PDB file of C-alpha atoms in Angstrom:
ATOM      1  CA  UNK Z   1      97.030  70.700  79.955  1.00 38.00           C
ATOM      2  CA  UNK Z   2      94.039  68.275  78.991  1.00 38.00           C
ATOM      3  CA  UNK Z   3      90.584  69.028  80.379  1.00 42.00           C
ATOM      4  CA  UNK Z   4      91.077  65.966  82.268  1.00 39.00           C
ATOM      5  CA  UNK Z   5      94.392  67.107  84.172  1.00 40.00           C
ATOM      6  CA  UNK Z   6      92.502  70.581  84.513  1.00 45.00           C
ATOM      7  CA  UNK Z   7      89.717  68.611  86.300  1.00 41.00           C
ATOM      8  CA  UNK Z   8      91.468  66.459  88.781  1.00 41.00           C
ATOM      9  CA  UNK Z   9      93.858  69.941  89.248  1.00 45.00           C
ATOM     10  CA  UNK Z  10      91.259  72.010  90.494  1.00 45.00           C
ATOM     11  CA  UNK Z  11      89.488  70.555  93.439  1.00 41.00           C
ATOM     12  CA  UNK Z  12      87.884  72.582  95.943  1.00 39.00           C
ATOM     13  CA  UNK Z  13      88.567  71.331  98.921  1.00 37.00           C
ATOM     14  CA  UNK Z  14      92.348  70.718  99.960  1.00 36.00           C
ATOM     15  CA  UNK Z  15      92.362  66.920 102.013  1.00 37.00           C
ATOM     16  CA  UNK Z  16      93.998  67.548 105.941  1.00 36.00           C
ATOM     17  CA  UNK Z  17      96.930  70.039 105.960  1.00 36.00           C
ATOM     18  CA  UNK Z  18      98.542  72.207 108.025  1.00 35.00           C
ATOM     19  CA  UNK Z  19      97.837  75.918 108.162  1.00 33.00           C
ATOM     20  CA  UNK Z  20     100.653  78.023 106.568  1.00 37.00           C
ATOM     21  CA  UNK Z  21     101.197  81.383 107.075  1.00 34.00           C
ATOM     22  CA  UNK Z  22      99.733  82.414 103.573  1.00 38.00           C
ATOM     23  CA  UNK Z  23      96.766  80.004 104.884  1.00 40.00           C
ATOM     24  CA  UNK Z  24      96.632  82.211 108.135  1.00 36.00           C
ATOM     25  CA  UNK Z  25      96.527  85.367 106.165  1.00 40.00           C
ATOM     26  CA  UNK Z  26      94.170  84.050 103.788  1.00 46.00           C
ATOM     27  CA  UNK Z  27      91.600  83.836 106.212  1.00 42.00           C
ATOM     28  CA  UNK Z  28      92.496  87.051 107.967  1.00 39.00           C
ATOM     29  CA  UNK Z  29      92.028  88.803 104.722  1.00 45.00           C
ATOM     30  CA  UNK Z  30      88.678  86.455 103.766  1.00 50.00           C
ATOM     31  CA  UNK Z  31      87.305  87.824 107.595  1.00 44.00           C
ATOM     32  CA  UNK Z  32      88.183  91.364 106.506  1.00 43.00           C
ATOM     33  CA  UNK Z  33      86.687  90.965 103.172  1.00 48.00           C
ATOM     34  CA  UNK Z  34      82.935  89.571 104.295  1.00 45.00           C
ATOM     35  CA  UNK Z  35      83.303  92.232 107.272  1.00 43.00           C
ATOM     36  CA  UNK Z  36      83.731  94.970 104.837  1.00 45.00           C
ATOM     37  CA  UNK Z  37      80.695  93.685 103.125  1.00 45.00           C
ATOM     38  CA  UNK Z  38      78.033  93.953 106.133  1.00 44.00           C
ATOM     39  CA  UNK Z  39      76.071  96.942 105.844  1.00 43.00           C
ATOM     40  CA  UNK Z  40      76.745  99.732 108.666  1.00 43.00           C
ATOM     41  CA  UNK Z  41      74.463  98.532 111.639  1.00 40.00           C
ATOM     42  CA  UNK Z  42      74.864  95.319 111.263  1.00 41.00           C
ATOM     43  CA  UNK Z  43      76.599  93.032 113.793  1.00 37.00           C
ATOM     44  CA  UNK Z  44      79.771  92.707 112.825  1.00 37.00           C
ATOM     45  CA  UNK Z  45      80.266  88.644 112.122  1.00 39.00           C
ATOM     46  CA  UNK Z  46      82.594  88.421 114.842  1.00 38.00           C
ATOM     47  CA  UNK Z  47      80.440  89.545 117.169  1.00 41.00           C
ATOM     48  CA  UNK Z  48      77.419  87.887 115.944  1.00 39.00           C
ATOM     49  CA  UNK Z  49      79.323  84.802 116.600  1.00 37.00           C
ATOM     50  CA  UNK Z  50      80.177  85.555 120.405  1.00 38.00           C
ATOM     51  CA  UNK Z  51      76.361  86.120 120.662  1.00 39.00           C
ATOM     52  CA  UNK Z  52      75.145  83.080 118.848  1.00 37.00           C
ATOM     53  CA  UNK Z  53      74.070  81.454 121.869  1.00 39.00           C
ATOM     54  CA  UNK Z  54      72.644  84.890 123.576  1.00 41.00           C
ATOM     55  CA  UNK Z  55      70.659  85.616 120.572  1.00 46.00           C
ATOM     56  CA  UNK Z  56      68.125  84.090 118.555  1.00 50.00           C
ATOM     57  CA  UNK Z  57      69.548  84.220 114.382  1.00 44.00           C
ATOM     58  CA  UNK Z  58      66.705  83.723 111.675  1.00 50.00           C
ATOM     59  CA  UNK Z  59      66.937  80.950 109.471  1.00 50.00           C
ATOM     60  CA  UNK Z  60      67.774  83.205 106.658  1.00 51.00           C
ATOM     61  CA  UNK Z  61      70.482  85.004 107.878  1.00 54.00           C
ATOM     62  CA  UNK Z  62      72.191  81.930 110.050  1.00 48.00           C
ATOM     63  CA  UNK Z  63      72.365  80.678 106.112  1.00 63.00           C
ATOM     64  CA  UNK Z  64      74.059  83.321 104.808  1.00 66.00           C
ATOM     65  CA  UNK Z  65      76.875  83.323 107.197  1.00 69.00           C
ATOM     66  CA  UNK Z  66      77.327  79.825 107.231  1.00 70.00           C
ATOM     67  CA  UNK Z  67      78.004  80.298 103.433  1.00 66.00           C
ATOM     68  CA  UNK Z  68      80.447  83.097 104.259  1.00 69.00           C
ATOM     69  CA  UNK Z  69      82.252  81.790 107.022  1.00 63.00           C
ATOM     70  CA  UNK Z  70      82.045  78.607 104.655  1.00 67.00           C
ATOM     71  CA  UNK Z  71      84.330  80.003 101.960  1.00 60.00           C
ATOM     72  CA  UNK Z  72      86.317  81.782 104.658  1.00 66.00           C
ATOM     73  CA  UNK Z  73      87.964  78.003 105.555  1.00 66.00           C
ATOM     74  CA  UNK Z  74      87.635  77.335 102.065  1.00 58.00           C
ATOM     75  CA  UNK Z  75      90.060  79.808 101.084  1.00 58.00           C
ATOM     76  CA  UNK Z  76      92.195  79.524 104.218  1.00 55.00           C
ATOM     77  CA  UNK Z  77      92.837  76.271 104.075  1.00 64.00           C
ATOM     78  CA  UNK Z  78      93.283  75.941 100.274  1.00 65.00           C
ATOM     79  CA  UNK Z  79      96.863  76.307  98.327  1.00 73.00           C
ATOM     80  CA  UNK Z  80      94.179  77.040  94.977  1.00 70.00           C
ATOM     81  CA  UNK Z  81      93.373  80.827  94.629  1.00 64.00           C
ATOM     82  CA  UNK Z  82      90.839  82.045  92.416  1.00 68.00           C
ATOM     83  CA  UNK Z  83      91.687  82.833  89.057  1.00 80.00           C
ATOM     84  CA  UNK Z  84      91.075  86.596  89.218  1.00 92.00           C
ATOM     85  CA  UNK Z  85      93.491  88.728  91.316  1.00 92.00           C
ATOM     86  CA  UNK Z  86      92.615  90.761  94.059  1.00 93.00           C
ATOM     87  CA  UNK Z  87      92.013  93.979  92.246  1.00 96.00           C
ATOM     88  CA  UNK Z  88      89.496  92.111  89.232  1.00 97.00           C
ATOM     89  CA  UNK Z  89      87.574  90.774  91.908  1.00 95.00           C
ATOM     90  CA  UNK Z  90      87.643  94.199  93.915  1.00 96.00           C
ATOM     91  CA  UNK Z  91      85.934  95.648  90.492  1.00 97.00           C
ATOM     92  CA  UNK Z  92      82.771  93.143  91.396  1.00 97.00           C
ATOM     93  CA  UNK Z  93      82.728  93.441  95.005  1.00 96.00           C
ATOM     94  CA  UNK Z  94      82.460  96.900  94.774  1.00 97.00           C
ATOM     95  CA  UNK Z  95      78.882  96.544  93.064  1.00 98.00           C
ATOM     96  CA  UNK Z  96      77.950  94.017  95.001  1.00 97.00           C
ATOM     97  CA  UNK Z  97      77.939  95.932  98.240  1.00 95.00           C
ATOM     98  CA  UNK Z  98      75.722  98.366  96.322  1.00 96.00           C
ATOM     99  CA  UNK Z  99      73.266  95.642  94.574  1.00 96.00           C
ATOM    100  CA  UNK Z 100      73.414  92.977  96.449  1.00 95.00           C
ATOM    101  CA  UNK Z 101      70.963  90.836  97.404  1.00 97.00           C
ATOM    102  CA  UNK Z 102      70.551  90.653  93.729  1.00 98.00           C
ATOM    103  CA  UNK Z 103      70.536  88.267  90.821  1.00 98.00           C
ATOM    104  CA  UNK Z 104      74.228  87.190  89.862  1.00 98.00           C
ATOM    105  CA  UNK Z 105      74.453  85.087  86.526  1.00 98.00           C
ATOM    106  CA  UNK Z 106      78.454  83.588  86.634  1.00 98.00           C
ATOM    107  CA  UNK Z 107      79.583  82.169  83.348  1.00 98.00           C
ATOM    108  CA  UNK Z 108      82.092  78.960  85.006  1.00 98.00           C
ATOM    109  CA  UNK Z 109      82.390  77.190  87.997  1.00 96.00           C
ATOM    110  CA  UNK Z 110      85.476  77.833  89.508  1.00 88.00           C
ATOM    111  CA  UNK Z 111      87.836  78.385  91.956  1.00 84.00           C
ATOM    112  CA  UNK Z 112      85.733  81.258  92.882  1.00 91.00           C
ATOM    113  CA  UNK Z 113      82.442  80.138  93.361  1.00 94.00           C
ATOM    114  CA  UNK Z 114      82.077  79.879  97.065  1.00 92.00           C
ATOM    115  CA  UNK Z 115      83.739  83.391  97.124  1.00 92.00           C
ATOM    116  CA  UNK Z 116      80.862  84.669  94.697  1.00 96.00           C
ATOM    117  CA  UNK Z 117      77.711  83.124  96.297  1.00 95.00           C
ATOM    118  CA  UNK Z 118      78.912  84.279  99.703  1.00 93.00           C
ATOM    119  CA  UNK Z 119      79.069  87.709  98.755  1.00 94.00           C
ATOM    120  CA  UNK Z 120      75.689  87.938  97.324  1.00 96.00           C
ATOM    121  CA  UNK Z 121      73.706  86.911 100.344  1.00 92.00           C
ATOM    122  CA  UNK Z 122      69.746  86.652 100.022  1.00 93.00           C
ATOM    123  CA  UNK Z 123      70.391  86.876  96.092  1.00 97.00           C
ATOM    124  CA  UNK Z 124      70.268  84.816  93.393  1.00 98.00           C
ATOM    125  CA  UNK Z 125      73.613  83.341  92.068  1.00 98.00           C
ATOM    126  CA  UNK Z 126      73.265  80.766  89.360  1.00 98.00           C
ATOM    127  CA  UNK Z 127      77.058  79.270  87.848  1.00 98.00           C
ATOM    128  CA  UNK Z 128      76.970  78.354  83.972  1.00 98.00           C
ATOM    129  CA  UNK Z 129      79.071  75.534  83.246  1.00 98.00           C
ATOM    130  CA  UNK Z 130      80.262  73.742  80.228  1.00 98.00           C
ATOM    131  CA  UNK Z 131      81.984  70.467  81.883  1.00 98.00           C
ATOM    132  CA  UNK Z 132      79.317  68.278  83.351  1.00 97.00           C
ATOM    133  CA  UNK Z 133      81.929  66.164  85.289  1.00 97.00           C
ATOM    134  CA  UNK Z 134      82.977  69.085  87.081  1.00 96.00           C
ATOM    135  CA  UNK Z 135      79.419  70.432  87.837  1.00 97.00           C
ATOM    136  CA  UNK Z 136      79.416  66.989  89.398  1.00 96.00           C
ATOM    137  CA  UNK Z 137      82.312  67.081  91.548  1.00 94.00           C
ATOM    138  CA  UNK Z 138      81.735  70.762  92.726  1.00 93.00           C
ATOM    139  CA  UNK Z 139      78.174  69.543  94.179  1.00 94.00           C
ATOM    140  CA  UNK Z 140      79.608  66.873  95.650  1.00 92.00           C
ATOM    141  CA  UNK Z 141      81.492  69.044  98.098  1.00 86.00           C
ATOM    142  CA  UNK Z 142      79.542  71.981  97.827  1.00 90.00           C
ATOM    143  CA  UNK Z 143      75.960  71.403  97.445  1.00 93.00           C
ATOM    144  CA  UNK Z 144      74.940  74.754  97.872  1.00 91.00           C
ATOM    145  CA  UNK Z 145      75.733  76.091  94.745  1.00 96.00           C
ATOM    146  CA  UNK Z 146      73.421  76.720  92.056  1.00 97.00           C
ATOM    147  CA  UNK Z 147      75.111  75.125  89.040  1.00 98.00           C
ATOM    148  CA  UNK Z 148      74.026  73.909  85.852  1.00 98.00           C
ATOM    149  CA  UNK Z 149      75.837  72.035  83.527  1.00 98.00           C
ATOM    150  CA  UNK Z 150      75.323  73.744  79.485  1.00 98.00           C
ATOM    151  CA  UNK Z 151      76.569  72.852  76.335  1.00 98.00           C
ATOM    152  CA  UNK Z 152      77.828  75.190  73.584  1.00 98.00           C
ATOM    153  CA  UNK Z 153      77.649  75.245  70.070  1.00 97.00           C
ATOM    154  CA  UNK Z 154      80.514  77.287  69.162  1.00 98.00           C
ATOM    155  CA  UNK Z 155      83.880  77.002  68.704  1.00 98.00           C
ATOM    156  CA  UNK Z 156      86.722  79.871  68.848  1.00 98.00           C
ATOM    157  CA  UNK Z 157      88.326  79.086  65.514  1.00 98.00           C
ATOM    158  CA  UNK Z 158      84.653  80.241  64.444  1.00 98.00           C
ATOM    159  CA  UNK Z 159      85.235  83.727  65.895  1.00 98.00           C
ATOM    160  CA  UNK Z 160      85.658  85.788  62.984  1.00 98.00           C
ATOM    161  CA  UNK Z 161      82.805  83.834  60.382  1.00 98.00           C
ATOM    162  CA  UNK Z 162      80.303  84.402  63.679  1.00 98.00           C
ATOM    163  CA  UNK Z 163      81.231  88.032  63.255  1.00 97.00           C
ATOM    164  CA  UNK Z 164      80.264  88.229  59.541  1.00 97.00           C
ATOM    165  CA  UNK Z 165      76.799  86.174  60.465  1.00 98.00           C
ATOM    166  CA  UNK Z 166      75.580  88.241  62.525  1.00 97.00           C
ATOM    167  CA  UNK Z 167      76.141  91.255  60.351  1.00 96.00           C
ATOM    168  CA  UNK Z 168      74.020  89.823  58.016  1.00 96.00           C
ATOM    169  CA  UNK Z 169      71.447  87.972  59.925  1.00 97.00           C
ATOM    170  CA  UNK Z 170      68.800  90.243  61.330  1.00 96.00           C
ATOM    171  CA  UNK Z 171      67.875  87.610  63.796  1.00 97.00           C
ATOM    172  CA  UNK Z 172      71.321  88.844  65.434  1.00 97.00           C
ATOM    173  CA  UNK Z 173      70.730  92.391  64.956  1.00 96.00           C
ATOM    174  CA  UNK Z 174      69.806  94.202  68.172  1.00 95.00           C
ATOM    175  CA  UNK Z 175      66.760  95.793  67.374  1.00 92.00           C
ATOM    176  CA  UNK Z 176      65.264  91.987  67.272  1.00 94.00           C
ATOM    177  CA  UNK Z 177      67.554  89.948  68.599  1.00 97.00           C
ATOM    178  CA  UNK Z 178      66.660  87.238  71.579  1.00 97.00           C
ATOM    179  CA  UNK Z 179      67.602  83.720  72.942  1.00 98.00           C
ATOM    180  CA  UNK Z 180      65.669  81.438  73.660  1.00 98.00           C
ATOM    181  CA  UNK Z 181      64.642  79.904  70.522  1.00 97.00           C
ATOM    182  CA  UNK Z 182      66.964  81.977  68.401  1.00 98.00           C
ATOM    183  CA  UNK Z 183      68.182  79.430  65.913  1.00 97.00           C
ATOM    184  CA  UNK Z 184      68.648  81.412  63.272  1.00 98.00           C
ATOM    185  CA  UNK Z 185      71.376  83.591  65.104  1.00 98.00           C
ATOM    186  CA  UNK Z 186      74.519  81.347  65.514  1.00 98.00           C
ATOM    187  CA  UNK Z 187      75.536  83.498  68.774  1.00 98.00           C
ATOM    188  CA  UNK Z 188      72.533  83.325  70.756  1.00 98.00           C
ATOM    189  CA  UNK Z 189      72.696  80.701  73.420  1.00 98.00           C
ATOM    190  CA  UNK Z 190      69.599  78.404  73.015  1.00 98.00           C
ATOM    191  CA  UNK Z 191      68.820  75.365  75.268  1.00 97.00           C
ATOM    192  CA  UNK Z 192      70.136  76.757  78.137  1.00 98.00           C
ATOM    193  CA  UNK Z 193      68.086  76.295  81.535  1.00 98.00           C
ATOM    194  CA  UNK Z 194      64.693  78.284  81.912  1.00 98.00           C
ATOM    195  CA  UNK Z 195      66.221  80.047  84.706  1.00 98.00           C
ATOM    196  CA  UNK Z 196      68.742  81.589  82.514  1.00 98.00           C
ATOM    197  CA  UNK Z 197      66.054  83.430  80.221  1.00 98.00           C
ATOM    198  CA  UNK Z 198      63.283  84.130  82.758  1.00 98.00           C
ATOM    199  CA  UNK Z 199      65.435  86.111  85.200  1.00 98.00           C
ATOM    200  CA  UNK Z 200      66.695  89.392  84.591  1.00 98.00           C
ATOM    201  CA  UNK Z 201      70.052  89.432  85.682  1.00 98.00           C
ATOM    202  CA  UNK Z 202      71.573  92.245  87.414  1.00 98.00           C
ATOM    203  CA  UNK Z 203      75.244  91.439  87.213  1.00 98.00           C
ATOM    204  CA  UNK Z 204      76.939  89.091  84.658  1.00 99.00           C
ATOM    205  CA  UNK Z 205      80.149  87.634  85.211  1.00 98.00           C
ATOM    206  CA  UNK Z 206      81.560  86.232  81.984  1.00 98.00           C
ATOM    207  CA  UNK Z 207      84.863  84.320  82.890  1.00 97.00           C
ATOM    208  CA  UNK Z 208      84.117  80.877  80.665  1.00 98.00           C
ATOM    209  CA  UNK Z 209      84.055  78.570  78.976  1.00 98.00           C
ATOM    210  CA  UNK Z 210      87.043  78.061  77.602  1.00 97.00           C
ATOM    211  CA  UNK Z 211      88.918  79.991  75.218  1.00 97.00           C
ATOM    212  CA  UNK Z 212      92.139  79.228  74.451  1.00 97.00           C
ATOM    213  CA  UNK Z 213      92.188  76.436  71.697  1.00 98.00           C
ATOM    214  CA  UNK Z 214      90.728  76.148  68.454  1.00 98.00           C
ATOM    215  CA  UNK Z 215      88.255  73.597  69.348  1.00 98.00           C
ATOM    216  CA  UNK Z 216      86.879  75.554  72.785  1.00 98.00           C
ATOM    217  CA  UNK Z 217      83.715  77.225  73.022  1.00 98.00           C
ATOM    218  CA  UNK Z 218      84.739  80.686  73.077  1.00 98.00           C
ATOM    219  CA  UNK Z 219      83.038  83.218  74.868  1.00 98.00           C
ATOM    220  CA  UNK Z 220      81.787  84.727  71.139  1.00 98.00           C
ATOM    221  CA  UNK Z 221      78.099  83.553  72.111  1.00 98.00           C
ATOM    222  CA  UNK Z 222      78.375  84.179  76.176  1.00 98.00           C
ATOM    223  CA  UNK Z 223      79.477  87.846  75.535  1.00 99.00           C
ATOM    224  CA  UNK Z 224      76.760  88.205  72.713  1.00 98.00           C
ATOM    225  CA  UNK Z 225      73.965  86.835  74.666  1.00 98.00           C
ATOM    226  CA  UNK Z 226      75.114  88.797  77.496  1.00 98.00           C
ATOM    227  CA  UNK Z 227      74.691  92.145  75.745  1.00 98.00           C
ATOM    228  CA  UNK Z 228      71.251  90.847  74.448  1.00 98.00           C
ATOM    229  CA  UNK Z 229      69.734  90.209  77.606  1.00 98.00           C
ATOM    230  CA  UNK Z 230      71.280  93.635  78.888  1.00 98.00           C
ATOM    231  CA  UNK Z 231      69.375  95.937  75.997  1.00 97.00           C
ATOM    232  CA  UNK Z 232      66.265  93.684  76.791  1.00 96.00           C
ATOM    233  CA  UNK Z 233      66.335  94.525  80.284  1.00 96.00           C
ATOM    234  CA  UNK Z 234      62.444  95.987  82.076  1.00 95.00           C
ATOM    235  CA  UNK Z 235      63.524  96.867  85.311  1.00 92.00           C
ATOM    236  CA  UNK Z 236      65.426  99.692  86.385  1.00 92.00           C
ATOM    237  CA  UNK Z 237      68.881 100.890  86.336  1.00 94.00           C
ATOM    238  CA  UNK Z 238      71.794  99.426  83.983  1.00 98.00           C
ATOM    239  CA  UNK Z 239      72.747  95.419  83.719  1.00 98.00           C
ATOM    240  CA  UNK Z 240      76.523  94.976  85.241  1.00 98.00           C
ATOM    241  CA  UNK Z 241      78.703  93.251  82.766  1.00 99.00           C
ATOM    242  CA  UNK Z 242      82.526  91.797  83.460  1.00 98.00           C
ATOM    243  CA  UNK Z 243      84.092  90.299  81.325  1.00 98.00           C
ATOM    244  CA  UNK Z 244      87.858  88.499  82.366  1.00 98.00           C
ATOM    245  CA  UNK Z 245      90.714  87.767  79.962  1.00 97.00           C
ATOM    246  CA  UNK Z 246      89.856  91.215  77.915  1.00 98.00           C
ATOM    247  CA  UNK Z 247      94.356  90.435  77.135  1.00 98.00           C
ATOM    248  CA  UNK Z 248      92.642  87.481  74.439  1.00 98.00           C
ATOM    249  CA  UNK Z 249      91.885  89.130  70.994  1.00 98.00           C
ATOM    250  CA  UNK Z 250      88.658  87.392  70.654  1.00 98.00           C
ATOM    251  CA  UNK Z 251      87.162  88.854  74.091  1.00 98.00           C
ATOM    252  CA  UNK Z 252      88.290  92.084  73.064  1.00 98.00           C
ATOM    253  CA  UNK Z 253      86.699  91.864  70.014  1.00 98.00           C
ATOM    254  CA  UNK Z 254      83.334  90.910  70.788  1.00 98.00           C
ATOM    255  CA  UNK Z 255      83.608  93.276  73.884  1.00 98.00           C
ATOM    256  CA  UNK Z 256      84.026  96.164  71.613  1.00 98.00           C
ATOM    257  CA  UNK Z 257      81.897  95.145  69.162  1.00 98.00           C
ATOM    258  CA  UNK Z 258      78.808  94.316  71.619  1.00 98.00           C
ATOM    259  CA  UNK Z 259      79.536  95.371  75.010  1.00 98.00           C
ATOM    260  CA  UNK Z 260      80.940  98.851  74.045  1.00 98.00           C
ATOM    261  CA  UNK Z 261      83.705 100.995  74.839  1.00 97.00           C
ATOM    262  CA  UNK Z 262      81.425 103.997  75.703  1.00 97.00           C
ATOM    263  CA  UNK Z 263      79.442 101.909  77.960  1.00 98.00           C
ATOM    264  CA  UNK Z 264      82.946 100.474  79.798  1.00 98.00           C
ATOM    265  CA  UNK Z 265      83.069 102.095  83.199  1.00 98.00           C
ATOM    266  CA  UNK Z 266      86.559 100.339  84.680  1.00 98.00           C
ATOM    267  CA  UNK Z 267      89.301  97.663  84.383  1.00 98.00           C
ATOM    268  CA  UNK Z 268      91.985  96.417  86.085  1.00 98.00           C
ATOM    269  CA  UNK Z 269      94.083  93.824  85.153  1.00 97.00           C
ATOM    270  CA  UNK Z 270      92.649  91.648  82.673  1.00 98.00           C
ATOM    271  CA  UNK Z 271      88.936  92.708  83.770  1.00 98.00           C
ATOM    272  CA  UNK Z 272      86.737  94.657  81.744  1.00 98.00           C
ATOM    273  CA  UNK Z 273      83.301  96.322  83.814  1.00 98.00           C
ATOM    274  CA  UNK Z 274      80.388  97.394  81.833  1.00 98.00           C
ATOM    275  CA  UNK Z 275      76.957  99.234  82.586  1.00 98.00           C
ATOM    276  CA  UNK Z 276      74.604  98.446  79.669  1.00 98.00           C
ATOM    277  CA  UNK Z 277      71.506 100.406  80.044  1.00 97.00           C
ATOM    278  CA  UNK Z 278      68.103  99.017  78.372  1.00 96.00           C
ATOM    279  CA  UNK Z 279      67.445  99.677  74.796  1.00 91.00           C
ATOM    280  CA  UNK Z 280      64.548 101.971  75.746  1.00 86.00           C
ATOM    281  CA  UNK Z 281      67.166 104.235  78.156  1.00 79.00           C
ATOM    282  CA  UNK Z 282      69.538 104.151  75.099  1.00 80.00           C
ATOM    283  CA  UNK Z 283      70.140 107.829  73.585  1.00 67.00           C
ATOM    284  CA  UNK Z 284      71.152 106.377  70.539  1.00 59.00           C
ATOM    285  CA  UNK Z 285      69.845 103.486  68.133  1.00 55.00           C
ATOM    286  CA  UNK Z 286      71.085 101.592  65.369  1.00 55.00           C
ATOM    287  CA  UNK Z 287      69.439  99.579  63.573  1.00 61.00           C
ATOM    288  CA  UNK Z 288      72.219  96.907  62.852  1.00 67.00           C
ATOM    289  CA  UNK Z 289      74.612  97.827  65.378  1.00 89.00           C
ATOM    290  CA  UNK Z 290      74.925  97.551  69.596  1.00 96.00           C
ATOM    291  CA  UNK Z 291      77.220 100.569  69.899  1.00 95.00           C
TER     292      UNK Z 291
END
């Protein structure tokens, strides 16, 4: 399928339809799922919703569920599913009711999104994305979203050469190894948005670009950079890294090769979760090597 087709295929909102059962159960299971996610305490959403009118809602938090209940339509209404299945996206969720509100770099904008910034409320979640178009038309219909269009400088048919760079170019090597700026390193991502280098992410969601052509990006660089910015990390507790399509031989190359399999905590599916720690938590160090 062209990038085009892939484009006009994936719109987020479906025009008028009908509600179908799997509709119906779609949003019974979206209710359950942002109920599940309110901390014990709370007002449940339900019945924060019978009270609107008896009680007054900040700003704040009248935002937040407008975003939920937001995706909640979204995904009832919608015959497009995200592209992860219900136990991948359990793997995230989980950590997000623990970190959450906290700051959520996604790598794509995709039939997910809404689902992502909705469970993050009061946090930071900021969508990489390598088709500018489609930036564009996501905005359009859901200006919320914190999106910014990238471009890459990599290609997967590359995969294997940008292994054998960065075993020789210190620049790469982890003791010394950062972005912004980094031309010398072929897999650091450079001119990327301030944002993406001055916050310290908490969670990183690595499910683009593209990766299954010669010509595509790859996720060589994404998966690299990711596992820089993890070691370089100054606040506490370990950087959350998942990492979708781990089936493709290049992901689970560069997983294993700069993610780690000791530091690999769960999977499902075709979803790999990491905790990184810092480099100055590490027990171990090598010079030339991340694991």
């Amino acid at each position: 399928m062209s990038r085009e087709d892939n484009v006009m295929n994936r719109h987020y909102f479906a025009d008028g339809r009908k509600l179908s059962l799997v509709a119906i159960a779609g949003l019974i299971a979206g209710v359950i799922l942002i109920l599940s996610f309110r901390k014990p305490g709370d007002y449940s959403l339900l019945c924060s919703l019978a009270k609107f009118r008896a009680q007054p809602i900040h700003e704040g938090e009248f935002s937040d569920m407008e975003t939920q209940l937001q995706a909640i339509v979204h995904y009832a209404t919608s015959k497009i599913v995200p592209q992860q299945n219900y136990g991948e996206i359990s793997i995230t969720f989980d950590v997000l009711k623990k970190r959450a509100p906290c700051n959520f770099l996604v790598f794509g904008l995709g039939y997910d999104s809404l689902m992502w910034n909705s469970l993050n409320p009061h946090g930071k979640t900021t969508f990489i994305e390598e088709d500018p178009k489609w930036v564009e038309i996501v905005l359009k219909t859901a200006p919320d979203l914190h999106a910014y269009p990238v471009k890459y400088s990599t290609e997967l048919k590359e995969a294997d050469d940008l292994l054998s760079h960065y075993r020789s170019e210190p620049s790469c090597f982890p003791s010394k190894a950062y972005l912004r700026g980094n031309d010398q390193c072929r897999l650091a991502l450079t001119g990327f948005p301030d944002e993406f280098y001055d916050t310290e992410w908490d969670l990183i969601m690595i499910d683009a670009p593209r990766g299954y052509f010669p010509e595509a990006p790859g996720r060589m660089a994404a998966i690299f950079s990711a596992a820089v910015m993890a070691r370089n990390r100054k606040g506490s507790g370990v950087t959350h890294v998942f990492l979708h399509d781990i089936d493709r031989r290049v992901e689970k190359l560069f997983a294993n090769e700069f993610l780690c399999k000791k530091y690999l905590v769960k999977g499902f599916g075709r979803l790999w979760h990491f905790e990184i720690p810092s480099a100055v938590n590490m027990t171990t160090h090598d010079g030339s090597g991340y694991c």
